[in-house]
């Protein structure tokens, strides 16, 4: 069925290739601005994107300076792997199945990655970031450094870190 394919959503939502993997489109950037406690720069209060991953696409381990909320829309279950500051790993399933949740919160500063659970099909989600997303606060993981810091997660980090 055409309206259940990745190509349909990429075309209909005018999604663009994401620099990391998959496809995306910014859908909201708040006109309101906020300051973080202790920070001098001003940020948008909130930003939001559509994000689509397909088959073996994945969002590699990275972290941002804001909280990020993920919302499930369509497709296959998505696993979001989150490593907290103490090294604890939590894997959340974002899906409409009994085993999943319709939304997942990733706390600011946590390392996280996302991949389709089975590696097949597609997943369409939205991601909202508050204060708003800014590439200046985005950090891609360096595989070797994260493995040294969290050796207990070496297998997962090897699979879901870009370098």
Short mmCIF file of C-alpha atoms in Angstrom, two decimals:
data_model
loop_
_atom_site.label_atom_id
_atom_site.label_comp_id
_atom_site.label_asym_id
_atom_site.label_seq_id
_atom_site.Cartn_x
_atom_site.Cartn_y
_atom_site.Cartn_z
CA UNK A 1 0.00 0.00 0.00
CA UNK A 2 1.61 3.27 -1.14
CA UNK A 3 0.53 5.35 1.85
CA UNK A 4 2.31 2.91 4.16
CA UNK A 5 5.76 3.26 2.55
CA UNK A 6 8.79 5.34 3.45
CA UNK A 7 8.78 6.84 -0.06
CA UNK A 8 5.20 8.04 0.45
CA UNK A 9 6.05 9.89 3.68
CA UNK A 10 9.33 11.27 2.33
CA UNK A 11 7.44 12.72 -0.65
CA UNK A 12 4.26 13.83 1.14
CA UNK A 13 6.05 15.49 4.07
CA UNK A 14 8.85 16.91 1.87
CA UNK A 15 11.52 15.23 3.97
CA UNK A 16 15.17 15.89 3.15
CA UNK A 17 18.20 13.65 3.68
CA UNK A 18 19.42 14.06 7.26
CA UNK A 19 23.16 14.79 7.60
CA UNK A 20 23.50 11.80 9.91
CA UNK A 21 21.10 9.23 8.38
CA UNK A 22 17.46 8.96 7.34
CA UNK A 23 15.24 11.88 6.35
CA UNK A 24 13.85 14.88 8.23
CA UNK A 25 12.05 18.20 8.07
CA UNK A 26 11.91 20.93 10.66
CA UNK A 27 8.24 21.55 11.42
CA UNK A 28 8.47 24.14 14.18
CA UNK A 29 10.94 26.70 15.55
CA UNK A 30 9.44 28.79 18.33
CA UNK A 31 9.51 32.55 17.97
CA UNK A 32 9.79 32.73 21.75
CA UNK A 33 13.29 32.79 23.17
CA UNK A 34 14.61 31.58 26.50
CA UNK A 35 17.82 31.61 28.50
CA UNK A 36 19.20 28.55 30.26
CA UNK A 37 20.12 29.14 33.87
CA UNK A 38 23.80 30.07 33.92
CA UNK A 39 24.05 30.56 30.15
CA UNK A 40 24.37 33.86 28.33
CA UNK A 41 23.09 32.89 24.88
CA UNK A 42 19.43 32.96 23.93
CA UNK A 43 17.70 29.87 22.47
CA UNK A 44 14.36 29.24 20.83
CA UNK A 45 11.97 27.88 23.43
CA UNK A 46 11.25 24.74 21.38
CA UNK A 47 11.94 23.12 18.01
CA UNK A 48 10.41 20.07 16.36
CA UNK A 49 11.15 17.85 13.36
CA UNK A 50 9.74 14.88 11.52
CA UNK A 51 12.37 12.14 11.35
CA UNK A 52 12.19 8.98 9.26
CA UNK A 53 14.56 6.02 9.42
CA UNK A 54 14.43 3.17 6.93
CA UNK A 55 15.80 -0.39 7.10
CA UNK A 56 19.41 -0.27 8.35
CA UNK A 57 19.49 3.54 8.82
CA UNK A 58 20.32 4.59 12.35
CA UNK A 59 20.82 7.70 14.40
CA UNK A 60 24.32 7.23 15.84
CA UNK A 61 25.18 7.93 19.44
CA UNK A 62 25.16 11.65 20.14
CA UNK A 63 24.10 14.06 22.82
CA UNK A 64 22.58 17.50 23.00
CA UNK A 65 22.31 20.15 25.72
CA UNK A 66 18.48 20.07 25.84
CA UNK A 67 15.80 17.52 26.68
CA UNK A 68 14.44 15.73 23.60
CA UNK A 69 11.02 14.12 23.32
CA UNK A 70 10.41 11.47 20.64
CA UNK A 71 6.86 10.73 19.41
CA UNK A 72 5.87 7.67 17.38
CA UNK A 73 3.70 8.17 14.28
CA UNK A 74 3.95 5.24 11.83
CA UNK A 75 5.89 2.14 10.96
CA UNK A 76 8.13 -0.38 12.66
CA UNK A 77 9.15 -0.28 16.32
CA UNK A 78 12.17 1.94 16.97
CA UNK A 79 14.68 1.30 19.74
CA UNK A 80 16.16 4.35 21.42
CA UNK A 81 19.26 3.43 23.44
CA UNK A 82 20.16 5.94 26.17
CA UNK A 83 23.34 5.89 28.25
CA UNK A 84 23.07 8.08 31.33
CA UNK A 85 25.94 9.92 33.04
CA UNK A 86 26.65 6.96 35.35
CA UNK A 87 26.83 4.54 32.41
CA UNK A 88 23.44 2.92 32.88
CA UNK A 89 21.86 1.81 29.59
CA UNK A 90 18.12 1.99 29.02
CA UNK A 91 16.64 0.84 25.72
CA UNK A 92 13.17 2.22 25.01
CA UNK A 93 10.84 0.88 22.33
CA UNK A 94 8.98 3.63 20.50
CA UNK A 95 5.96 1.99 18.86
CA UNK A 96 2.23 1.42 18.93
CA UNK A 97 2.68 -2.17 20.13
CA UNK A 98 2.01 -3.45 23.66
CA UNK A 99 5.79 -3.63 24.17
CA UNK A 100 6.33 0.03 23.27
CA UNK A 101 5.49 3.60 24.16
CA UNK A 102 4.12 6.41 22.00
CA UNK A 103 6.69 8.82 23.46
CA UNK A 104 10.16 8.68 24.99
CA UNK A 105 12.08 11.40 26.83
CA UNK A 106 15.86 11.66 26.47
CA UNK A 107 17.29 13.89 29.17
CA UNK A 108 19.76 16.61 28.24
CA UNK A 109 23.38 15.45 28.18
CA UNK A 110 22.60 11.74 27.78
CA UNK A 111 24.25 9.78 25.00
CA UNK A 112 21.61 8.21 22.76
CA UNK A 113 21.12 6.40 19.46
CA UNK A 114 18.10 5.02 17.56
CA UNK A 115 17.62 2.08 15.21
CA UNK A 116 14.65 0.18 13.82
CA UNK A 117 14.23 -2.85 16.07
CA UNK A 118 14.23 -5.44 13.28
CA UNK A 119 16.38 -3.50 10.79
CA UNK A 120 13.54 -3.68 8.25
CA UNK A 121 10.80 -1.30 7.17
CA UNK A 122 10.59 2.33 8.23
CA UNK A 123 9.71 4.41 11.26
CA UNK A 124 8.27 7.94 11.19
CA UNK A 125 8.62 9.95 14.40
CA UNK A 126 8.67 13.52 15.59
CA UNK A 127 11.36 14.91 17.86
CA UNK A 128 10.77 18.01 19.98
CA UNK A 129 13.69 19.74 21.70
CA UNK A 130 13.40 22.30 24.51
CA UNK A 131 15.14 24.67 24.68
CA UNK A 132 15.31 24.44 20.91
CA UNK A 133 17.82 22.39 18.94
CA UNK A 134 21.03 24.13 17.98
CA UNK A 135 23.86 22.39 16.08
CA UNK A 136 26.31 24.27 18.33
CA UNK A 137 25.08 22.06 21.19
CA UNK A 138 25.14 18.80 19.21
CA UNK A 139 27.99 16.34 19.83
CA UNK A 140 28.51 13.13 17.84
CA UNK A 141 30.08 10.37 19.89
CA UNK A 142 33.64 9.31 19.22
CA UNK A 143 33.41 5.52 19.33
CA UNK A 144 36.78 4.85 20.93
CA UNK A 145 36.27 7.49 23.64
CA UNK A 146 32.82 6.20 24.56
CA UNK A 147 34.04 2.58 24.67
CA UNK A 148 36.79 3.61 27.11
CA UNK A 149 34.23 5.45 29.24
CA UNK A 150 31.53 2.73 29.02
CA UNK A 151 33.30 -0.59 28.21
CA UNK A 152 30.24 -2.55 29.35
CA UNK A 153 28.42 -1.26 26.24
CA UNK A 154 31.21 -1.94 23.70
CA UNK A 155 29.10 -4.11 21.39
CA UNK A 156 26.27 -1.57 21.13
CA UNK A 157 28.65 1.39 20.79
CA UNK A 158 30.56 -0.41 18.03
CA UNK A 159 27.31 -0.94 16.09
CA UNK A 160 25.77 2.50 16.64
CA UNK A 161 28.68 4.95 16.64
CA UNK A 162 29.70 6.47 13.31
CA UNK A 163 33.42 6.60 14.08
#
